[in-house]
Short mmCIF file of C-alpha atoms in Angstrom, two decimals:
data_model
loop_
_atom_site.label_atom_id
_atom_site.label_comp_id
_atom_site.label_asym_id
_atom_site.label_seq_id
_atom_site.Cartn_x
_atom_site.Cartn_y
_atom_site.Cartn_z
CA UNK A 1 22.89 -3.87 16.15
CA UNK A 2 20.69 -6.73 16.93
CA UNK A 3 17.06 -6.73 15.61
CA UNK A 4 13.85 -6.45 17.87
CA UNK A 5 11.73 -9.12 16.42
CA UNK A 6 8.01 -8.65 17.20
CA UNK A 7 4.76 -9.39 15.71
CA UNK A 8 1.72 -8.53 17.76
CA UNK A 9 3.10 -9.89 21.00
CA UNK A 10 7.13 -8.95 21.00
CA UNK A 11 9.08 -10.76 23.46
CA UNK A 12 11.65 -8.18 23.62
CA UNK A 13 14.51 -10.74 23.03
CA UNK A 14 17.08 -9.36 20.39
CA UNK A 15 18.04 -11.56 17.40
CA UNK A 16 21.56 -11.70 16.08
CA UNK A 17 22.45 -12.57 12.59
CA UNK A 18 24.20 -15.82 13.76
CA UNK A 19 20.99 -17.21 15.34
CA UNK A 20 19.55 -20.07 13.89
CA UNK A 21 16.04 -19.83 15.28
CA UNK A 22 13.73 -16.96 15.94
CA UNK A 23 11.81 -17.06 19.33
CA UNK A 24 8.85 -14.77 18.96
CA UNK A 25 7.86 -14.92 22.71
CA UNK A 26 8.88 -16.45 26.07
CA UNK A 27 5.67 -18.49 26.15
CA UNK A 28 6.00 -20.17 22.64
CA UNK A 29 6.59 -24.17 22.42
CA UNK A 30 7.99 -23.52 18.91
CA UNK A 31 10.72 -21.38 17.23
CA UNK A 32 11.01 -20.43 13.48
CA UNK A 33 14.23 -21.64 11.81
CA UNK A 34 16.27 -18.99 10.17
CA UNK A 35 18.02 -21.66 7.83
CA UNK A 36 17.84 -25.44 6.88
CA UNK A 37 18.44 -27.23 10.28
CA UNK A 38 20.20 -30.59 10.21
CA UNK A 39 19.68 -33.50 13.00
CA UNK A 40 21.54 -33.24 15.62
CA UNK A 41 22.72 -29.15 15.39
CA UNK A 42 22.07 -27.53 18.67
CA UNK A 43 19.66 -24.46 18.68
CA UNK A 44 21.53 -21.67 20.86
CA UNK A 45 19.57 -20.50 23.84
CA UNK A 46 16.74 -23.26 23.61
CA UNK A 47 19.11 -26.01 25.20
CA UNK A 48 18.09 -28.71 22.66
CA UNK A 49 19.19 -29.92 19.41
CA UNK A 50 16.99 -30.64 16.33
CA UNK A 51 15.92 -34.32 15.93
CA UNK A 52 15.09 -34.16 12.17
CA UNK A 53 15.74 -31.87 9.26
CA UNK A 54 13.81 -28.45 9.74
CA UNK A 55 13.48 -26.36 6.41
CA UNK A 56 14.18 -22.81 6.60
CA UNK A 57 11.17 -20.76 7.84
CA UNK A 58 9.56 -23.78 9.53
CA UNK A 59 8.76 -24.43 13.21
CA UNK A 60 10.72 -26.58 15.75
CA UNK A 61 9.34 -27.99 19.03
CA UNK A 62 11.23 -26.28 21.93
CA UNK A 63 9.47 -28.73 24.37
CA UNK A 64 7.32 -31.91 24.34
CA UNK A 65 3.74 -31.08 23.10
CA UNK A 66 1.31 -33.84 23.89
CA UNK A 67 -1.47 -34.86 21.57
CA UNK A 68 -4.35 -32.28 21.75
CA UNK A 69 -2.22 -29.45 23.60
CA UNK A 70 -1.98 -26.07 21.82
CA UNK A 71 0.95 -25.19 19.37
CA UNK A 72 1.61 -21.71 20.84
CA UNK A 73 3.61 -18.88 18.57
CA UNK A 74 3.42 -15.26 19.10
CA UNK A 75 2.13 -16.13 22.71
CA UNK A 76 -1.09 -17.35 20.28
CA UNK A 77 -2.61 -20.66 19.70
CA UNK A 78 -1.58 -21.27 16.15
CA UNK A 79 -3.12 -25.05 16.32
CA UNK A 80 -3.24 -28.18 18.39
CA UNK A 81 -0.69 -31.26 18.27
CA UNK A 82 -2.65 -34.05 16.52
CA UNK A 83 -0.04 -36.57 17.89
CA UNK A 84 2.54 -36.21 20.52
CA UNK A 85 5.46 -34.13 19.47
CA UNK A 86 8.93 -34.30 20.89
CA UNK A 87 11.27 -31.20 21.62
CA UNK A 88 13.35 -30.73 18.55
CA UNK A 89 10.87 -32.16 16.04
CA UNK A 90 9.73 -30.27 12.90
CA UNK A 91 6.10 -28.83 13.65
CA UNK A 92 3.91 -28.57 10.47
CA UNK A 93 0.81 -30.04 8.85
CA UNK A 94 1.93 -33.65 9.78
CA UNK A 95 1.55 -33.01 13.34
CA UNK A 96 -0.33 -29.71 13.94
CA UNK A 97 -4.05 -29.08 12.98
CA UNK A 98 -7.26 -26.96 13.73
CA UNK A 99 -9.60 -27.41 16.88
CA UNK A 100 -12.18 -25.21 18.42
CA UNK A 101 -11.15 -22.90 21.37
CA UNK A 102 -12.67 -20.03 22.80
CA UNK A 103 -11.40 -16.42 22.18
CA UNK A 104 -11.46 -13.32 24.52
CA UNK A 105 -12.64 -10.81 22.43
CA UNK A 106 -11.87 -8.30 25.16
CA UNK A 107 -13.53 -5.49 23.28
CA UNK A 108 -11.81 -2.27 23.68
CA UNK A 109 -9.25 -3.44 26.30
CA UNK A 110 -6.22 -2.18 23.96
CA UNK A 111 -7.77 1.18 22.99
CA UNK A 112 -5.57 4.05 23.40
CA UNK A 113 -5.50 7.66 22.94
CA UNK A 114 -3.72 8.04 19.34
CA UNK A 115 -0.27 9.74 19.63
CA UNK A 116 -1.29 12.09 16.84
CA UNK A 117 1.59 14.15 14.94
CA UNK A 118 0.14 18.17 15.12
CA UNK A 119 -1.04 19.07 11.90
CA UNK A 120 1.64 21.85 11.48
CA UNK A 121 4.23 19.07 11.58
CA UNK A 122 2.85 16.70 9.39
CA UNK A 123 4.85 15.82 6.37
CA UNK A 124 3.70 16.73 2.70
CA UNK A 125 3.71 15.09 -0.65
CA UNK A 126 2.57 16.26 -4.19
CA UNK A 127 -0.68 15.07 -4.82
CA UNK A 128 -3.80 15.40 -7.24
CA UNK A 129 -6.28 17.55 -5.26
CA UNK A 130 -9.91 16.97 -6.67
CA UNK A 131 -12.97 19.29 -6.66
CA UNK A 132 -14.76 17.10 -3.79
CA UNK A 133 -11.64 17.36 -1.69
CA UNK A 134 -10.20 14.17 -2.13
CA UNK A 135 -6.48 13.40 -3.06
CA UNK A 136 -5.12 11.36 -5.92
CA UNK A 137 -1.69 9.88 -6.20
CA UNK A 138 -1.95 9.32 -10.02
CA UNK A 139 -3.66 11.15 -12.86
CA UNK A 140 -5.35 8.66 -15.04
CA UNK A 141 -8.29 8.72 -17.52
CA UNK A 142 -10.21 5.44 -16.88
CA UNK A 143 -12.16 3.40 -19.44
CA UNK A 144 -14.49 1.15 -17.19
CA UNK A 145 -16.55 -1.57 -18.40
CA UNK A 146 -19.66 -2.48 -16.71
CA UNK A 147 -19.94 -6.09 -17.89
CA UNK A 148 -17.52 -8.69 -19.24
CA UNK A 149 -19.31 -8.07 -22.84
CA UNK A 150 -17.76 -4.56 -23.34
CA UNK A 151 -14.16 -5.57 -21.77
CA UNK A 152 -12.52 -6.12 -25.09
CA UNK A 153 -13.81 -2.91 -26.42
CA UNK A 154 -12.42 -1.00 -23.57
CA UNK A 155 -8.90 -2.61 -23.89
CA UNK A 156 -9.36 -1.55 -27.59
CA UNK A 157 -10.08 2.01 -26.71
CA UNK A 158 -7.25 2.41 -24.53
CA UNK A 159 -4.46 0.49 -26.81
CA UNK A 160 -5.38 2.17 -29.94
CA UNK A 161 -5.79 5.87 -28.91
CA UNK A 162 -3.14 7.88 -30.79
CA UNK A 163 -0.13 8.15 -28.72
CA UNK A 164 1.16 11.29 -30.53
CA UNK A 165 -2.23 12.86 -29.38
CA UNK A 166 -1.64 11.60 -25.60
CA UNK A 167 2.05 12.99 -25.62
CA UNK A 168 0.41 16.75 -25.75
CA UNK A 169 -0.75 16.23 -22.31
CA UNK A 170 1.94 15.45 -20.17
CA UNK A 171 0.04 15.86 -16.70
CA UNK A 172 -1.90 12.72 -17.80
CA UNK A 173 -0.41 9.46 -16.41
CA UNK A 174 -2.09 7.43 -19.11
CA UNK A 175 -5.63 5.99 -20.29
CA UNK A 176 -6.43 2.65 -18.45
CA UNK A 177 -9.02 -0.23 -19.10
CA UNK A 178 -10.67 -1.58 -16.26
CA UNK A 179 -12.19 -4.55 -17.03
CA UNK A 180 -13.63 -7.80 -15.59
CA UNK A 181 -15.55 -10.92 -15.80
CA UNK A 182 -18.77 -10.54 -14.71
CA UNK A 183 -21.82 -7.67 -14.82
CA UNK A 184 -24.43 -10.37 -16.12
CA UNK A 185 -25.44 -13.79 -15.60
CA UNK A 186 -26.50 -12.66 -11.94
CA UNK A 187 -29.48 -11.63 -10.03
CA UNK A 188 -30.50 -8.16 -10.44
CA UNK A 189 -30.67 -7.13 -6.68
CA UNK A 190 -29.18 -8.89 -3.77
CA UNK A 191 -25.69 -9.14 -2.14
CA UNK A 192 -24.00 -9.71 -5.30
CA UNK A 193 -25.28 -7.18 -7.32
CA UNK A 194 -24.91 -4.36 -4.68
CA UNK A 195 -21.51 -5.53 -4.00
CA UNK A 196 -20.47 -5.08 -7.83
CA UNK A 197 -22.06 -2.08 -8.06
CA UNK A 198 -20.11 -0.51 -5.03
CA UNK A 199 -17.23 -1.79 -6.57
CA UNK A 200 -17.98 -0.10 -10.14
CA UNK A 201 -19.01 3.09 -8.65
CA UNK A 202 -15.93 3.35 -6.25
CA UNK A 203 -13.46 3.26 -9.25
CA UNK A 204 -15.84 5.78 -11.35
CA UNK A 205 -15.18 8.12 -8.62
CA UNK A 206 -11.70 7.13 -7.43
CA UNK A 207 -9.28 10.11 -6.88
CA UNK A 208 -6.67 8.58 -9.09
CA UNK A 209 -8.78 9.08 -12.10
CA UNK A 210 -9.19 12.56 -13.54
CA UNK A 211 -11.84 11.53 -16.07
CA UNK A 212 -14.04 8.07 -16.43
CA UNK A 213 -15.53 6.83 -19.49
CA UNK A 214 -17.96 4.03 -18.30
CA UNK A 215 -19.04 1.60 -21.44
CA UNK A 216 -21.65 -1.51 -21.45
CA UNK A 217 -22.85 -3.69 -24.26
CA UNK A 218 -26.42 -2.50 -23.42
CA UNK A 219 -28.47 -5.46 -22.44
CA UNK A 220 -26.72 -6.63 -19.17
CA UNK A 221 -28.07 -6.97 -15.66
CA UNK A 222 -25.40 -4.16 -14.51
CA UNK A 223 -27.50 -1.42 -16.50
CA UNK A 224 -25.66 2.03 -16.62
CA UNK A 225 -29.05 3.79 -16.19
CA UNK A 226 -29.39 1.91 -12.77
CA UNK A 227 -25.90 2.99 -11.75
CA UNK A 228 -26.46 6.83 -12.75
CA UNK A 229 -29.95 6.68 -10.87
CA UNK A 230 -28.40 5.00 -7.47
CA UNK A 231 -25.61 7.39 -7.32
CA UNK A 232 -27.13 10.52 -8.76
CA UNK A 233 -24.37 10.46 -11.64
CA UNK A 234 -24.42 13.23 -13.98
CA UNK A 235 -22.41 13.21 -17.20
CA UNK A 236 -19.82 16.01 -17.58
CA UNK A 237 -16.10 16.75 -18.66
CA UNK A 238 -15.03 14.08 -16.09
CA UNK A 239 -17.65 11.48 -16.72
CA UNK A 240 -19.26 9.82 -19.64
CA UNK A 241 -21.27 6.79 -20.60
CA UNK A 242 -22.10 4.51 -23.67
CA UNK A 243 -22.96 1.21 -24.80
CA UNK A 244 -21.98 -0.84 -27.76
CA UNK A 245 -25.28 -1.39 -28.56
CA UNK A 246 -26.57 1.94 -28.72
CA UNK A 247 -23.27 3.17 -30.78
CA UNK A 248 -23.86 0.73 -33.20
CA UNK A 249 -21.11 -1.76 -32.67
CA UNK A 250 -17.36 -2.13 -32.02
CA UNK A 251 -15.75 0.09 -34.40
CA UNK A 252 -18.23 3.10 -34.03
CA UNK A 253 -17.99 2.62 -30.00
CA UNK A 254 -14.03 2.92 -30.50
CA UNK A 255 -14.26 6.09 -32.68
CA UNK A 256 -16.83 7.82 -30.50
CA UNK A 257 -15.10 6.95 -27.45
CA UNK A 258 -11.43 8.41 -28.81
CA UNK A 259 -13.48 11.61 -29.56
CA UNK A 260 -14.67 11.68 -26.06
CA UNK A 261 -11.37 11.10 -24.63
CA UNK A 262 -10.09 13.81 -26.57
CA UNK A 263 -12.80 16.16 -25.10
CA UNK A 264 -11.70 14.88 -21.74
CA UNK A 265 -7.68 15.34 -22.10
CA UNK A 266 -7.42 19.11 -21.61
CA UNK A 267 -9.69 18.64 -18.13
CA UNK A 268 -7.32 15.83 -16.85
CA UNK A 269 -4.47 17.77 -17.87
CA UNK A 270 -5.21 20.71 -16.06
CA UNK A 271 -4.56 19.05 -12.79
CA UNK A 272 -0.69 19.62 -11.37
CA UNK A 273 0.35 18.15 -8.31
CA UNK A 274 0.66 20.32 -5.13
CA UNK A 275 1.64 20.08 -1.60
CA UNK A 276 -0.96 18.34 0.47
CA UNK A 277 -0.82 16.72 4.14
CA UNK A 278 0.36 12.91 4.08
CA UNK A 279 -2.86 12.49 6.11
CA UNK A 280 -4.58 12.42 2.80
CA UNK A 281 -2.85 9.04 1.79
CA UNK A 282 -5.21 6.21 2.11
CA UNK A 283 -3.00 2.75 2.04
CA UNK A 284 -4.20 -0.51 1.12
CA UNK A 285 -2.28 -3.06 3.38
CA UNK A 286 -1.92 -6.35 1.33
CA UNK A 287 0.13 -9.65 1.46
CA UNK A 288 0.40 -12.49 -0.77
CA UNK A 289 2.31 -15.56 -1.47
CA UNK A 290 3.14 -15.26 2.31
CA UNK A 291 5.97 -17.24 4.41
CA UNK A 292 6.54 -18.11 7.93
CA UNK A 293 9.18 -15.03 7.88
CA UNK A 294 6.03 -12.80 6.93
CA UNK A 295 4.67 -12.30 10.54
CA UNK A 296 8.14 -11.83 11.77
CA UNK A 297 9.67 -8.87 9.37
CA UNK A 298 7.57 -7.44 6.35
CA UNK A 299 4.22 -7.65 8.03
CA UNK A 300 5.16 -6.37 11.38
CA UNK A 301 7.40 -3.58 9.57
CA UNK A 302 4.56 -2.71 7.34
CA UNK A 303 2.63 -2.58 10.61
CA UNK A 304 4.67 0.19 11.87
CA UNK A 305 4.42 2.45 8.67
CA UNK A 306 0.39 2.14 9.23
CA UNK A 307 1.04 3.40 12.57
CA UNK A 308 3.35 6.23 11.40
CA UNK A 309 0.52 7.13 8.39
CA UNK A 310 -2.50 6.96 11.12
CA UNK A 311 -0.31 9.48 13.34
CA UNK A 312 -0.42 11.74 10.61
CA UNK A 313 -3.82 11.88 9.97
CA UNK A 314 -3.81 9.14 7.22
CA UNK A 315 -5.77 5.98 6.57
CA UNK A 316 -4.56 2.35 6.42
CA UNK A 317 -6.99 -0.29 5.36
CA UNK A 318 -6.56 -3.91 6.39
CA UNK A 319 -8.40 -6.46 4.73
CA UNK A 320 -8.49 -10.14 3.72
CA UNK A 321 -11.25 -11.75 6.27
CA UNK A 322 -10.08 -15.53 5.99
CA UNK A 323 -6.63 -14.20 6.61
CA UNK A 324 -7.45 -12.72 9.96
CA UNK A 325 -9.59 -15.70 11.26
CA UNK A 326 -8.32 -16.66 14.57
CA UNK A 327 -6.62 -13.33 15.44
CA UNK A 328 -9.83 -11.29 15.18
CA UNK A 329 -9.53 -11.05 18.98
CA UNK A 330 -6.45 -8.77 18.74
CA UNK A 331 -8.37 -6.66 16.68
CA UNK A 332 -11.61 -6.47 18.72
CA UNK A 333 -9.47 -5.33 21.66
CA UNK A 334 -8.39 -2.36 19.72
CA UNK A 335 -11.88 -1.32 18.49
CA UNK A 336 -13.16 1.92 19.75
CA UNK A 337 -16.66 0.77 20.41
CA UNK A 338 -18.76 -2.28 20.72
CA UNK A 339 -20.40 -1.57 17.28
CA UNK A 340 -17.36 -1.38 15.54
CA UNK A 341 -16.08 -4.76 17.18
CA UNK A 342 -19.66 -6.26 16.51
CA UNK A 343 -19.11 -5.14 12.61
CA UNK A 344 -15.95 -6.96 12.48
CA UNK A 345 -17.33 -10.29 14.37
CA UNK A 346 -20.74 -10.22 12.15
CA UNK A 347 -18.22 -10.61 9.01
CA UNK A 348 -16.45 -13.32 10.72
CA UNK A 349 -19.71 -15.13 11.41
CA UNK A 350 -20.82 -14.49 7.69
CA UNK A 351 -17.45 -16.18 6.23
CA UNK A 352 -18.13 -19.21 8.47
CA UNK A 353 -21.55 -19.61 6.95
CA UNK A 354 -20.34 -18.55 3.48
CA UNK A 355 -17.69 -21.38 3.46
CA UNK A 356 -19.96 -24.06 5.36
CA UNK A 357 -22.83 -23.49 2.42
CA UNK A 358 -20.39 -23.82 -0.34
CA UNK A 359 -18.47 -26.92 1.02
CA UNK A 360 -15.41 -25.20 2.15
CA UNK A 361 -13.92 -24.50 5.42
CA UNK A 362 -11.53 -21.41 6.81
CA UNK A 363 -8.74 -23.72 6.93
CA UNK A 364 -8.39 -24.20 3.12
CA UNK A 365 -6.43 -21.30 3.58
CA UNK A 366 -3.13 -21.49 3.63
CA UNK A 367 -2.39 -22.37 0.35
CA UNK A 368 0.06 -24.96 -1.09
CA UNK A 369 2.61 -22.30 -1.30
CA UNK A 370 2.06 -20.79 2.22
CA UNK A 371 2.65 -24.26 3.66
CA UNK A 372 5.80 -24.86 1.74
CA UNK A 373 6.96 -21.60 3.01
CA UNK A 374 6.23 -23.04 6.80
CA UNK A 375 2.76 -21.80 7.54
CA UNK A 376 0.64 -24.60 8.91
CA UNK A 377 -2.71 -23.51 9.87
CA UNK A 378 -5.07 -20.39 9.09
CA UNK A 379 -4.45 -19.39 12.57
CA UNK A 380 -0.76 -18.99 12.23
CA UNK A 381 -1.03 -17.29 8.80
CA UNK A 382 -3.83 -14.83 10.37
CA UNK A 383 -1.73 -13.97 13.51
CA UNK A 384 0.99 -12.75 11.11
CA UNK A 385 -1.35 -11.21 8.57
CA UNK A 386 -2.86 -9.31 11.21
CA UNK A 387 0.43 -7.52 12.04
CA UNK A 388 0.08 -5.46 9.05
CA UNK A 389 -2.48 -3.50 10.81
CA UNK A 390 -0.08 -2.08 13.38
CA UNK A 391 -0.97 -0.95 16.78
CA UNK A 392 -3.27 1.88 16.70
CA UNK A 393 -7.10 1.71 17.55
CA UNK A 394 -9.99 0.19 14.96
CA UNK A 395 -12.08 3.04 14.28
CA UNK A 396 -14.20 1.53 11.61
CA UNK A 397 -15.32 -1.89 9.96
CA UNK A 398 -16.87 -1.53 6.12
CA UNK A 399 -18.19 -4.07 3.68
CA UNK A 400 -16.37 -4.56 0.49
CA UNK A 401 -15.85 -1.61 -1.32
CA UNK A 402 -17.98 0.51 0.88
CA UNK A 403 -16.65 3.93 0.80
CA UNK A 404 -14.22 4.72 4.03
CA UNK A 405 -15.38 7.88 5.39
CA UNK A 406 -13.40 8.16 8.23
CA UNK A 407 -9.73 8.43 8.70
CA UNK A 408 -7.26 6.10 10.96
CA UNK A 409 -6.72 2.64 10.97
CA UNK A 410 -10.06 0.77 9.34
CA UNK A 411 -11.13 -2.88 8.37
CA UNK A 412 -12.71 -3.81 5.00
CA UNK A 413 -14.29 -7.25 4.66
CA UNK A 414 -12.80 -9.12 1.55
CA UNK A 415 -11.58 -12.40 0.41
CA UNK A 416 -8.21 -13.53 0.85
CA UNK A 417 -7.46 -13.83 -2.82
CA UNK A 418 -5.11 -10.69 -3.57
CA UNK A 419 -6.38 -9.08 -6.90
CA UNK A 420 -10.17 -9.24 -5.35
CA UNK A 421 -9.08 -7.90 -1.94
CA UNK A 422 -6.96 -5.18 -3.48
CA UNK A 423 -9.87 -4.33 -6.18
CA UNK A 424 -12.45 -3.69 -3.08
CA UNK A 425 -9.85 -1.88 -1.07
CA UNK A 426 -9.31 0.61 -4.13
CA UNK A 427 -12.94 0.98 -4.43
CA UNK A 428 -13.15 1.83 -1.02
CA UNK A 429 -10.63 4.72 -1.82
CA UNK A 430 -7.17 3.30 -1.26
CA UNK A 431 -5.00 5.42 -3.37
CA UNK A 432 -1.70 3.22 -2.82
CA UNK A 433 -0.96 -0.33 -1.92
CA UNK A 434 1.64 -1.87 -0.02
CA UNK A 435 2.10 -5.64 -0.66
CA UNK A 436 4.33 -7.86 1.70
CA UNK A 437 5.34 -11.22 -0.02
CA UNK A 438 7.69 -13.98 1.09
CA UNK A 439 7.35 -16.45 -1.89
CA UNK A 440 7.51 -13.62 -4.11
CA UNK A 441 4.36 -12.02 -5.77
CA UNK A 442 4.59 -10.05 -8.89
CA UNK A 443 1.89 -7.47 -8.25
CA UNK A 444 0.60 -4.13 -9.46
CA UNK A 445 -2.84 -2.69 -9.44
CA UNK A 446 -3.90 0.08 -11.64
CA UNK A 447 -4.46 2.81 -10.83
CA UNK A 448 -3.18 2.64 -7.34
CA UNK A 449 0.65 2.43 -7.43
CA UNK A 450 1.61 -0.95 -5.54
CA UNK A 451 4.75 -1.39 -3.30
CA UNK A 452 6.24 -4.87 -2.74
CA UNK A 453 7.98 -5.71 0.37
CA UNK A 454 9.90 -9.11 0.81
CA UNK A 455 10.06 -10.85 3.82
CA UNK A 456 13.76 -12.45 3.32
CA UNK A 457 16.77 -11.65 1.83
CA UNK A 458 17.22 -14.66 -0.45
CA UNK A 459 13.80 -14.06 -1.89
CA UNK A 460 14.47 -10.14 -2.43
CA UNK A 461 17.90 -10.88 -4.28
CA UNK A 462 16.09 -13.56 -6.63
CA UNK A 463 13.50 -11.28 -7.65
CA UNK A 464 14.94 -7.80 -7.16
CA UNK A 465 13.49 -6.20 -10.02
CA UNK A 466 9.91 -6.97 -8.63
CA UNK A 467 10.73 -5.82 -4.95
CA UNK A 468 10.52 -2.45 -3.52
CA UNK A 469 11.93 -2.95 -0.26
CA UNK A 470 13.61 -5.87 1.64
CA UNK A 471 12.48 -6.57 5.21
CA UNK A 472 14.76 -9.61 5.53
CA UNK A 473 17.23 -7.26 6.95
CA UNK A 474 15.18 -7.56 10.25
CA UNK A 475 15.82 -11.22 10.15
CA UNK A 476 19.44 -10.70 9.09
CA UNK A 477 20.14 -8.88 12.32
CA UNK A 478 20.87 -5.43 10.33
CA UNK A 479 17.91 -3.30 10.87
CA UNK A 480 14.60 -3.22 13.49
CA UNK A 481 10.97 -3.47 12.70
CA UNK A 482 10.82 0.20 13.30
CA UNK A 483 13.89 0.98 11.00
CA UNK A 484 12.17 -1.03 7.96
CA UNK A 485 8.69 0.39 8.95
CA UNK A 486 10.32 4.09 8.36
CA UNK A 487 11.97 3.08 5.44
CA UNK A 488 8.57 1.59 4.09
CA UNK A 489 6.75 4.85 5.11
CA UNK A 490 9.21 7.06 3.48
CA UNK A 491 8.66 5.33 0.33
CA UNK A 492 5.09 5.33 0.51
CA UNK A 493 5.15 9.29 0.49
CA UNK A 494 7.87 9.27 -2.49
CA UNK A 495 5.57 6.87 -4.66
CA UNK A 496 2.46 9.04 -3.58
CA UNK A 497 4.28 12.00 -4.65
CA UNK A 498 4.81 10.52 -8.11
CA UNK A 499 7.93 8.00 -7.80
CA UNK A 500 7.34 4.97 -9.78
CA UNK A 501 7.01 1.75 -7.87
CA UNK A 502 8.70 -1.64 -9.29
CA UNK A 503 5.48 -3.04 -10.68
CA UNK A 504 4.85 0.40 -12.22
CA UNK A 505 7.98 0.40 -14.14
CA UNK A 506 7.46 -3.18 -15.07
CA UNK A 507 3.95 -2.02 -16.45
CA UNK A 508 2.05 -4.35 -14.36
CA UNK A 509 -1.56 -3.38 -13.22
CA UNK A 510 -3.69 -3.90 -16.23
CA UNK A 511 -5.46 -7.16 -15.54
CA UNK A 512 -5.74 -7.11 -11.51
CA UNK A 513 -9.23 -5.83 -11.40
CA UNK A 514 -11.12 -8.70 -10.29
CA UNK A 515 -14.49 -7.95 -8.40
CA UNK A 516 -15.54 -10.28 -5.75
CA UNK A 517 -18.47 -12.23 -7.31
CA UNK A 518 -20.62 -13.51 -4.82
CA UNK A 519 -23.83 -15.58 -5.42
CA UNK A 520 -25.03 -18.09 -8.16
CA UNK A 521 -23.75 -17.36 -11.72
CA UNK A 522 -27.07 -17.71 -13.99
#
């Protein structure tokens, strides 16, 4: 059966496996090559021939585009012709660039009553129910360093804990050291300090941890005592703190930490998986190593999965603000209120100022790998990336690592750098990550299991040990976006219930905790 290719603005046009190009909307003046196109090859359905070699995943003009005129894909502006482009020409960075243009934010125009699944009919999965009502998908003990100065010791504590002791507690998934490169050499107030504080506490309170041991050096800016005061933290069987200076050095810290963990293990082991609604899943939507197929296959399929989850009462978090730049008007149209839309636009303006004061620009993204895969401007990348958010209403916008306090489709501000973005999403409450990739990202993130979704079959086959799902079947004409989205949703539920993702099986995820560092390093 031919696939229906859609991403934000579906044309409804079917795509067969024999098609050489993909047309995403009748109003577009470019199509996407499914395979390398040689000069002279006829493009069925377009009534023209390629006039030069077009690499797979790249764009070809379907009609003349005068200099200064918009280049349209998804029936949206992805850039402007920097010189005249002839029909059949390759469209990329050599002839397409950024320019200012007005966006119609049309706040709330696309808001629709959600088609919610009745509670009695919602799917279930076996999760870990915590005392505060939150539900985890894993059951780890975490060793969380508050500063880089305690990072090595945190790693030593986890690595050197006796395996034979841990073996007596089969309900504990392991001991994870969460370390990072900051926590000192920073102002003790302001945006950067508040962001790191939210991130650390988000992990300390994360439902995928049954217990947390936080470790500092003792003299750093990010003081444990300040954290405990701000968040009202009290020590107990699930939360302990220490500093290297207070313990008397490395060896004594490790010994005392091991003794504390032995006391924590019975508490952690007491948790058992029990049936809970899939509405308790909080899913982080991520993409990395994107190509031009990302916005055609994996991202809209993940968007369909997000819709399924939201309609079952769950939460889906879209992030990476530099990678929705130029597509934010599609999100404001789904905002449930002017306040929600304004919060998103305020984040966009913040990023424009942030780039300007640091000598950058929003179009510094896409990366070289993105461009090699056919993505020309940040506008094009953003339109494809935003498809991960599906079609349901946007009910909330949050700062980086700010706790998500409502269910449904939400947005959390973050950089486009995948580890930093995922760190914020997990700190905000995500208990599982779905990660689309076209070039091939080998990503994992403890304590949240990560699923990787390939945009094309060639890469999936080349990196099958790292990829959980092949969305390239959409491009191949074998499945629809909805069919692949259902497969992603089904796997999300199974992995939430304990099935290991490919990255977990490979042991990836110990080094991806990267808090967003804002402000001067002093």
